[in-house]
Amino acid sequence: MKSLKLEAIYMYIDISSSRHVFSTLHDGTKILTYLADSINNAYQEHLLTPFTIKDGDAIVGGVSDFQLLPEIYNHCLTIYYSPEFKNQLSSISVVVDEALNFYFGAGIGHIDTSSDEALRNINIVNGSSIINAIEASEMAKTIVKS
């Protein structure tokens, strides 16, 4: 089977202190699902891998057009501060109080995949751009904590 190697930029968006912020994992999942669905709908034609929940408290997805990074970042901010976001998730106090914080890591590199179909599944696709995005998010955590 031939392997595809593509240049890509992946984003890893992690909820800060999720284990302490939510009484149940379900609240975090609702927030991440809303955010992922919004990004996926807005950028569906550009996504290499749709944004999907990863590790329970983060979403990850990627594109090949590096110029979309600031747009997607701005889209996330716009969604977070939108009345629709607050209305849809009004049962979660940290949403209403705008008390959530996120770590937004972006990783530039390559993606290795066996097919276009495998590329659509974040649990199958792998590469330096995903690893770099996760590391960037971890660096942000370290910086904030220090």
Short mmCIF file of N, CA and C in Angstrom, two decimals:
data_model
loop_
_atom_site.label_atom_id
_atom_site.label_comp_id
_atom_site.label_asym_id
_atom_site.label_seq_id
_atom_site.Cartn_x
_atom_site.Cartn_y
_atom_site.Cartn_z
N MET A 1 0.84 -1.17 0.00
CA MET A 1 0.00 0.00 0.00
C MET A 1 0.89 1.25 0.00
N LYS A 2 0.57 2.17 -0.89
CA LYS A 2 1.36 3.38 -1.03
C LYS A 2 0.95 4.40 0.05
N SER A 3 1.95 5.07 0.60
CA SER A 3 1.70 6.07 1.62
C SER A 3 1.71 7.46 0.99
N LEU A 4 0.75 8.30 1.39
CA LEU A 4 0.68 9.69 0.93
C LEU A 4 1.35 10.57 1.97
N LYS A 5 2.14 11.53 1.51
CA LYS A 5 2.76 12.48 2.42
C LYS A 5 2.36 13.87 1.95
N LEU A 6 1.63 14.59 2.80
CA LEU A 6 1.09 15.90 2.44
C LEU A 6 1.56 16.97 3.41
N GLU A 7 1.85 18.16 2.90
CA GLU A 7 2.11 19.29 3.79
C GLU A 7 0.79 19.71 4.41
N ALA A 8 0.84 20.07 5.69
CA ALA A 8 -0.40 20.39 6.38
C ALA A 8 -0.14 21.26 7.59
N ILE A 9 -1.20 21.91 8.03
CA ILE A 9 -1.19 22.59 9.32
C ILE A 9 -2.38 22.05 10.11
N TYR A 10 -2.08 21.52 11.28
CA TYR A 10 -3.11 20.98 12.15
C TYR A 10 -3.23 21.87 13.38
N MET A 11 -4.44 21.92 13.92
CA MET A 11 -4.70 22.70 15.12
C MET A 11 -5.22 21.78 16.21
N TYR A 12 -4.68 21.98 17.41
CA TYR A 12 -5.06 21.21 18.58
C TYR A 12 -5.59 22.22 19.59
N ILE A 13 -6.89 22.15 19.87
CA ILE A 13 -7.55 23.11 20.74
C ILE A 13 -7.99 22.38 22.00
N ASP A 14 -7.37 22.75 23.11
CA ASP A 14 -7.52 22.04 24.38
C ASP A 14 -8.20 22.96 25.40
N ILE A 15 -9.16 22.44 26.13
CA ILE A 15 -9.80 23.21 27.20
C ILE A 15 -8.87 23.23 28.41
N SER A 16 -8.57 24.42 28.89
CA SER A 16 -7.69 24.59 30.05
C SER A 16 -8.36 24.07 31.32
N SER A 17 -7.63 23.28 32.08
CA SER A 17 -8.07 22.77 33.39
C SER A 17 -9.43 22.09 33.32
N SER A 18 -9.68 21.35 32.26
CA SER A 18 -11.01 20.75 32.08
C SER A 18 -11.41 19.82 33.22
N ARG A 19 -10.46 19.15 33.82
CA ARG A 19 -10.80 18.23 34.92
C ARG A 19 -11.29 18.97 36.16
N HIS A 20 -10.90 20.24 36.27
CA HIS A 20 -11.31 21.04 37.42
C HIS A 20 -12.51 21.94 37.11
N VAL A 21 -12.68 22.29 35.85
CA VAL A 21 -13.72 23.24 35.44
C VAL A 21 -15.10 22.58 35.40
N PHE A 22 -15.17 21.33 34.96
CA PHE A 22 -16.46 20.67 34.76
C PHE A 22 -16.72 19.63 35.83
N SER A 23 -17.98 19.55 36.22
CA SER A 23 -18.36 18.52 37.18
C SER A 23 -18.48 17.16 36.48
N THR A 24 -18.80 17.18 35.18
CA THR A 24 -18.84 15.94 34.40
C THR A 24 -18.15 16.16 33.06
N LEU A 25 -17.61 15.11 32.51
CA LEU A 25 -16.95 15.18 31.21
C LEU A 25 -17.95 15.57 30.12
N HIS A 26 -19.20 15.26 30.33
CA HIS A 26 -20.25 15.54 29.35
C HIS A 26 -20.30 17.02 28.97
N ASP A 27 -20.11 17.93 29.93
CA ASP A 27 -20.15 19.37 29.64
C ASP A 27 -19.03 19.76 28.68
N GLY A 28 -17.84 19.28 28.93
CA GLY A 28 -16.72 19.56 28.05
C GLY A 28 -16.94 18.99 26.66
N THR A 29 -17.52 17.80 26.59
CA THR A 29 -17.80 17.17 25.30
C THR A 29 -18.81 17.99 24.51
N LYS A 30 -19.82 18.51 25.17
CA LYS A 30 -20.82 19.34 24.49
C LYS A 30 -20.18 20.59 23.90
N ILE A 31 -19.30 21.23 24.66
CA ILE A 31 -18.61 22.44 24.19
C ILE A 31 -17.72 22.12 22.99
N LEU A 32 -16.92 21.07 23.12
CA LEU A 32 -16.00 20.70 22.04
C LEU A 32 -16.75 20.27 20.78
N THR A 33 -17.84 19.55 20.94
CA THR A 33 -18.64 19.13 19.80
C THR A 33 -19.22 20.34 19.07
N TYR A 34 -19.72 21.30 19.84
CA TYR A 34 -20.28 22.52 19.25
C TYR A 34 -19.19 23.25 18.46
N LEU A 35 -18.02 23.41 19.05
CA LEU A 35 -16.92 24.12 18.41
C LEU A 35 -16.44 23.36 17.16
N ALA A 36 -16.25 22.06 17.28
CA ALA A 36 -15.82 21.25 16.14
C ALA A 36 -16.83 21.31 14.99
N ASP A 37 -18.11 21.16 15.32
CA ASP A 37 -19.15 21.21 14.28
C ASP A 37 -19.15 22.56 13.57
N SER A 38 -18.96 23.62 14.33
CA SER A 38 -18.94 24.96 13.75
C SER A 38 -17.77 25.13 12.78
N ILE A 39 -16.58 24.71 13.20
CA ILE A 39 -15.40 24.80 12.32
C ILE A 39 -15.60 23.91 11.10
N ASN A 40 -16.06 22.69 11.31
CA ASN A 40 -16.25 21.76 10.19
C ASN A 40 -17.25 22.28 9.17
N ASN A 41 -18.33 22.90 9.64
CA ASN A 41 -19.33 23.45 8.73
C ASN A 41 -18.78 24.65 7.95
N ALA A 42 -18.03 25.51 8.63
CA ALA A 42 -17.50 26.71 8.00
C ALA A 42 -16.37 26.42 7.01
N TYR A 43 -15.61 25.38 7.27
CA TYR A 43 -14.40 25.11 6.47
C TYR A 43 -14.41 23.74 5.81
N GLN A 44 -15.57 23.14 5.66
CA GLN A 44 -15.67 21.76 5.17
C GLN A 44 -14.94 21.52 3.85
N GLU A 45 -14.91 22.48 2.97
CA GLU A 45 -14.26 22.30 1.67
C GLU A 45 -12.73 22.33 1.76
N HIS A 46 -12.21 22.82 2.89
CA HIS A 46 -10.77 23.00 3.04
C HIS A 46 -10.11 21.97 3.97
N LEU A 47 -10.90 21.21 4.68
CA LEU A 47 -10.36 20.32 5.71
C LEU A 47 -9.71 19.07 5.12
N LEU A 48 -8.50 18.78 5.58
CA LEU A 48 -7.90 17.48 5.29
C LEU A 48 -8.50 16.45 6.22
N THR A 49 -8.54 16.81 7.50
CA THR A 49 -9.13 15.97 8.53
C THR A 49 -10.11 16.84 9.31
N PRO A 50 -11.38 16.46 9.39
CA PRO A 50 -12.35 17.26 10.15
C PRO A 50 -11.94 17.35 11.62
N PHE A 51 -12.35 18.44 12.26
CA PHE A 51 -12.08 18.60 13.69
C PHE A 51 -12.90 17.57 14.45
N THR A 52 -12.19 16.85 15.32
CA THR A 52 -12.77 15.74 16.07
C THR A 52 -12.23 15.78 17.49
N ILE A 53 -13.05 15.35 18.44
CA ILE A 53 -12.60 15.28 19.83
C ILE A 53 -11.49 14.26 19.95
N LYS A 54 -10.44 14.67 20.66
CA LYS A 54 -9.27 13.81 20.88
C LYS A 54 -8.92 13.88 22.35
N ASP A 55 -8.62 12.77 22.95
CA ASP A 55 -8.19 12.70 24.35
C ASP A 55 -9.23 13.25 25.33
N GLY A 56 -10.47 13.35 24.91
CA GLY A 56 -11.56 13.74 25.81
C GLY A 56 -11.71 15.21 26.09
N ASP A 57 -10.64 16.00 26.00
CA ASP A 57 -10.78 17.42 26.35
C ASP A 57 -10.16 18.36 25.32
N ALA A 58 -10.03 17.88 24.08
CA ALA A 58 -9.46 18.71 23.02
C ALA A 58 -10.07 18.30 21.69
N ILE A 59 -9.94 19.19 20.70
CA ILE A 59 -10.30 18.84 19.33
C ILE A 59 -9.07 19.06 18.46
N VAL A 60 -8.99 18.29 17.39
CA VAL A 60 -7.88 18.43 16.46
C VAL A 60 -8.41 18.24 15.05
N GLY A 61 -7.86 19.02 14.14
CA GLY A 61 -8.22 18.94 12.73
C GLY A 61 -7.17 19.67 11.92
N GLY A 62 -7.22 19.51 10.60
CA GLY A 62 -6.18 20.14 9.81
C GLY A 62 -6.58 20.50 8.40
N VAL A 63 -5.77 21.39 7.84
CA VAL A 63 -5.95 21.89 6.48
C VAL A 63 -4.60 21.91 5.77
N SER A 64 -4.64 22.01 4.45
CA SER A 64 -3.39 22.13 3.70
C SER A 64 -3.06 23.58 3.38
N ASP A 65 -4.04 24.46 3.47
CA ASP A 65 -3.84 25.88 3.20
C ASP A 65 -3.43 26.60 4.48
N PHE A 66 -2.16 26.89 4.61
CA PHE A 66 -1.62 27.49 5.84
C PHE A 66 -2.25 28.85 6.14
N GLN A 67 -2.73 29.54 5.12
CA GLN A 67 -3.32 30.87 5.31
C GLN A 67 -4.65 30.81 6.06
N LEU A 68 -5.21 29.64 6.23
CA LEU A 68 -6.47 29.50 6.96
C LEU A 68 -6.29 29.54 8.47
N LEU A 69 -5.07 29.40 8.96
CA LEU A 69 -4.83 29.39 10.40
C LEU A 69 -5.44 30.59 11.11
N PRO A 70 -5.12 31.84 10.71
CA PRO A 70 -5.72 32.98 11.44
C PRO A 70 -7.25 33.04 11.30
N GLU A 71 -7.76 32.58 10.15
CA GLU A 71 -9.22 32.57 9.97
C GLU A 71 -9.89 31.60 10.94
N ILE A 72 -9.33 30.41 11.06
CA ILE A 72 -9.92 29.40 11.95
C ILE A 72 -9.79 29.85 13.40
N TYR A 73 -8.66 30.43 13.75
CA TYR A 73 -8.47 30.95 15.11
C TYR A 73 -9.52 32.03 15.40
N ASN A 74 -9.69 32.96 14.48
CA ASN A 74 -10.68 34.03 14.65
C ASN A 74 -12.10 33.46 14.70
N HIS A 75 -12.36 32.44 13.90
CA HIS A 75 -13.67 31.79 13.92
C HIS A 75 -13.97 31.22 15.31
N CYS A 76 -12.98 30.60 15.92
CA CYS A 76 -13.14 30.05 17.27
C CYS A 76 -13.49 31.14 18.28
N LEU A 77 -12.79 32.26 18.20
CA LEU A 77 -13.07 33.38 19.10
C LEU A 77 -14.47 33.93 18.88
N THR A 78 -14.84 34.08 17.62
CA THR A 78 -16.17 34.60 17.28
C THR A 78 -17.25 33.69 17.83
N ILE A 79 -17.07 32.39 17.66
CA ILE A 79 -18.05 31.42 18.18
C ILE A 79 -18.13 31.51 19.69
N TYR A 80 -16.98 31.52 20.36
CA TYR A 80 -16.93 31.52 21.82
C TYR A 80 -17.69 32.71 22.40
N TYR A 81 -17.58 33.87 21.78
CA TYR A 81 -18.22 35.08 22.31
C TYR A 81 -19.59 35.35 21.68
N SER A 82 -20.10 34.43 20.90
CA SER A 82 -21.39 34.64 20.23
C SER A 82 -22.56 34.35 21.18
N PRO A 83 -23.66 35.08 21.00
CA PRO A 83 -24.88 34.79 21.78
C PRO A 83 -25.39 33.37 21.53
N GLU A 84 -25.23 32.86 20.31
CA GLU A 84 -25.69 31.50 19.99
C GLU A 84 -24.98 30.46 20.83
N PHE A 85 -23.67 30.62 21.02
CA PHE A 85 -22.88 29.70 21.82
C PHE A 85 -23.41 29.69 23.26
N LYS A 86 -23.63 30.89 23.81
CA LYS A 86 -24.15 30.99 25.17
C LYS A 86 -25.54 30.40 25.28
N ASN A 87 -26.38 30.66 24.30
CA ASN A 87 -27.75 30.14 24.34
C ASN A 87 -27.78 28.61 24.24
N GLN A 88 -26.98 28.07 23.33
CA GLN A 88 -26.97 26.62 23.14
C GLN A 88 -26.41 25.87 24.35
N LEU A 89 -25.49 26.53 25.06
CA LEU A 89 -24.80 25.86 26.17
C LEU A 89 -25.07 26.59 27.50
N SER A 90 -26.25 27.18 27.62
CA SER A 90 -26.59 28.00 28.79
C SER A 90 -26.65 27.21 30.09
N SER A 91 -26.73 25.91 30.02
CA SER A 91 -26.76 25.10 31.24
C SER A 91 -25.37 24.91 31.85
N ILE A 92 -24.33 25.37 31.14
CA ILE A 92 -22.95 25.21 31.62
C ILE A 92 -22.47 26.58 32.09
N SER A 93 -22.30 26.73 33.39
CA SER A 93 -22.02 28.06 33.97
C SER A 93 -20.74 28.71 33.43
N VAL A 94 -19.70 27.94 33.18
CA VAL A 94 -18.45 28.55 32.68
C VAL A 94 -18.62 29.14 31.29
N VAL A 95 -19.60 28.66 30.54
CA VAL A 95 -19.90 29.23 29.22
C VAL A 95 -20.59 30.57 29.40
N VAL A 96 -21.60 30.60 30.25
CA VAL A 96 -22.36 31.83 30.49
C VAL A 96 -21.45 32.91 31.08
N ASP A 97 -20.55 32.52 31.96
CA ASP A 97 -19.64 33.48 32.62
C ASP A 97 -18.41 33.81 31.78
N GLU A 98 -18.29 33.20 30.60
CA GLU A 98 -17.10 33.34 29.74
C GLU A 98 -15.82 33.07 30.53
N ALA A 99 -15.87 32.01 31.34
CA ALA A 99 -14.74 31.66 32.21
C ALA A 99 -13.87 30.54 31.65
N LEU A 100 -14.17 30.10 30.45
CA LEU A 100 -13.36 29.05 29.85
C LEU A 100 -12.10 29.62 29.20
N ASN A 101 -11.04 28.86 29.27
CA ASN A 101 -9.82 29.20 28.56
C ASN A 101 -9.41 28.00 27.72
N PHE A 102 -8.79 28.29 26.59
CA PHE A 102 -8.36 27.24 25.67
C PHE A 102 -6.88 27.42 25.37
N TYR A 103 -6.22 26.31 25.10
CA TYR A 103 -4.87 26.32 24.54
C TYR A 103 -5.03 25.98 23.07
N PHE A 104 -4.55 26.87 22.21
CA PHE A 104 -4.68 26.69 20.76
C PHE A 104 -3.29 26.44 20.20
N GLY A 105 -3.00 25.20 19.85
CA GLY A 105 -1.69 24.87 19.29
C GLY A 105 -1.80 24.62 17.80
N ALA A 106 -0.87 25.17 17.03
CA ALA A 106 -0.84 24.96 15.58
C ALA A 106 0.48 24.28 15.22
N GLY A 107 0.40 23.28 14.39
CA GLY A 107 1.59 22.55 13.98
C GLY A 107 1.72 22.47 12.48
N ILE A 108 2.86 22.93 12.00
CA ILE A 108 3.16 22.85 10.56
C ILE A 108 4.07 21.65 10.34
N GLY A 109 3.79 20.91 9.29
CA GLY A 109 4.61 19.74 8.98
C GLY A 109 3.96 18.92 7.89
N HIS A 110 4.06 17.62 8.04
CA HIS A 110 3.51 16.69 7.06
C HIS A 110 2.51 15.76 7.73
N ILE A 111 1.70 15.18 6.90
CA ILE A 111 0.75 14.15 7.30
C ILE A 111 1.08 12.91 6.49
N ASP A 112 1.14 11.79 7.15
CA ASP A 112 1.36 10.51 6.48
C ASP A 112 0.07 9.71 6.57
N THR A 113 -0.41 9.26 5.43
CA THR A 113 -1.65 8.50 5.41
C THR A 113 -1.62 7.50 4.26
N SER A 114 -2.43 6.48 4.37
CA SER A 114 -2.45 5.46 3.33
C SER A 114 -3.48 5.76 2.24
N SER A 115 -4.44 6.67 2.53
CA SER A 115 -5.47 6.98 1.54
C SER A 115 -6.20 8.25 1.93
N ASP A 116 -6.96 8.79 0.99
CA ASP A 116 -7.80 9.95 1.28
C ASP A 116 -8.82 9.62 2.36
N GLU A 117 -9.33 8.39 2.32
CA GLU A 117 -10.32 7.97 3.32
C GLU A 117 -9.70 7.93 4.72
N ALA A 118 -8.49 7.41 4.82
CA ALA A 118 -7.80 7.36 6.12
C ALA A 118 -7.50 8.76 6.62
N LEU A 119 -7.25 9.67 5.70
CA LEU A 119 -6.96 11.05 6.05
C LEU A 119 -8.12 11.70 6.80
N ARG A 120 -9.33 11.27 6.54
CA ARG A 120 -10.53 11.85 7.16
C ARG A 120 -10.70 11.39 8.61
N ASN A 121 -9.91 10.43 9.06
CA ASN A 121 -10.07 9.88 10.41
C ASN A 121 -8.86 10.25 11.26
N ILE A 122 -9.05 11.10 12.26
CA ILE A 122 -7.95 11.58 13.10
C ILE A 122 -7.28 10.44 13.86
N ASN A 123 -7.95 9.33 14.04
CA ASN A 123 -7.35 8.21 14.75
C ASN A 123 -6.46 7.35 13.87
N ILE A 124 -6.48 7.60 12.56
CA ILE A 124 -5.64 6.85 11.64
C ILE A 124 -4.50 7.71 11.11
N VAL A 125 -4.79 8.96 10.78
CA VAL A 125 -3.79 9.85 10.19
C VAL A 125 -2.72 10.19 11.23
N ASN A 126 -1.50 10.37 10.77
CA ASN A 126 -0.40 10.69 11.69
C ASN A 126 0.60 11.54 10.93
N GLY A 127 1.43 12.23 11.66
CA GLY A 127 2.48 13.01 11.02
C GLY A 127 2.98 14.13 11.89
N SER A 128 4.02 14.79 11.40
CA SER A 128 4.68 15.83 12.19
C SER A 128 3.77 17.02 12.46
N SER A 129 2.83 17.33 11.57
CA SER A 129 1.97 18.49 11.81
C SER A 129 1.06 18.27 13.02
N ILE A 130 0.57 17.06 13.22
CA ILE A 130 -0.27 16.77 14.40
C ILE A 130 0.59 16.77 15.65
N ILE A 131 1.74 16.14 15.59
CA ILE A 131 2.64 16.11 16.74
C ILE A 131 3.05 17.53 17.13
N ASN A 132 3.36 18.36 16.13
CA ASN A 132 3.75 19.75 16.40
C ASN A 132 2.60 20.56 17.00
N ALA A 133 1.38 20.31 16.57
CA ALA A 133 0.22 21.02 17.12
C ALA A 133 0.02 20.67 18.60
N ILE A 134 0.13 19.39 18.92
CA ILE A 134 -0.02 18.96 20.31
C ILE A 134 1.10 19.54 21.16
N GLU A 135 2.33 19.52 20.65
CA GLU A 135 3.45 20.09 21.39
C GLU A 135 3.28 21.60 21.59
N ALA A 136 2.75 22.30 20.59
CA ALA A 136 2.52 23.74 20.73
C ALA A 136 1.49 24.02 21.82
N SER A 137 0.47 23.20 21.90
CA SER A 137 -0.55 23.35 22.94
C SER A 137 0.07 23.09 24.32
N GLU A 138 0.91 22.08 24.40
CA GLU A 138 1.60 21.78 25.67
C GLU A 138 2.54 22.90 26.08
N MET A 139 3.22 23.51 25.11
CA MET A 139 4.09 24.66 25.41
C MET A 139 3.28 25.83 25.96
N ALA A 140 2.11 26.05 25.38
CA ALA A 140 1.24 27.12 25.86
C ALA A 140 0.85 26.87 27.32
N LYS A 141 0.56 25.62 27.66
CA LYS A 141 0.23 25.28 29.05
C LYS A 141 1.39 25.61 29.97
N THR A 142 2.59 25.24 29.56
CA THR A 142 3.79 25.49 30.37
C THR A 142 4.02 26.98 30.57
N ILE A 143 3.87 27.74 29.50
CA ILE A 143 4.05 29.19 29.58
C ILE A 143 3.05 29.82 30.51
N VAL A 144 1.79 29.44 30.39
CA VAL A 144 0.73 30.00 31.23
C VAL A 144 0.96 29.65 32.70
N LYS A 145 1.35 28.43 32.96
CA LYS A 145 1.57 27.98 34.35
C LYS A 145 2.77 28.65 35.00
N SER A 146 3.75 29.04 34.19
CA SER A 146 4.95 29.66 34.78
C SER A 146 4.75 31.15 34.87
#
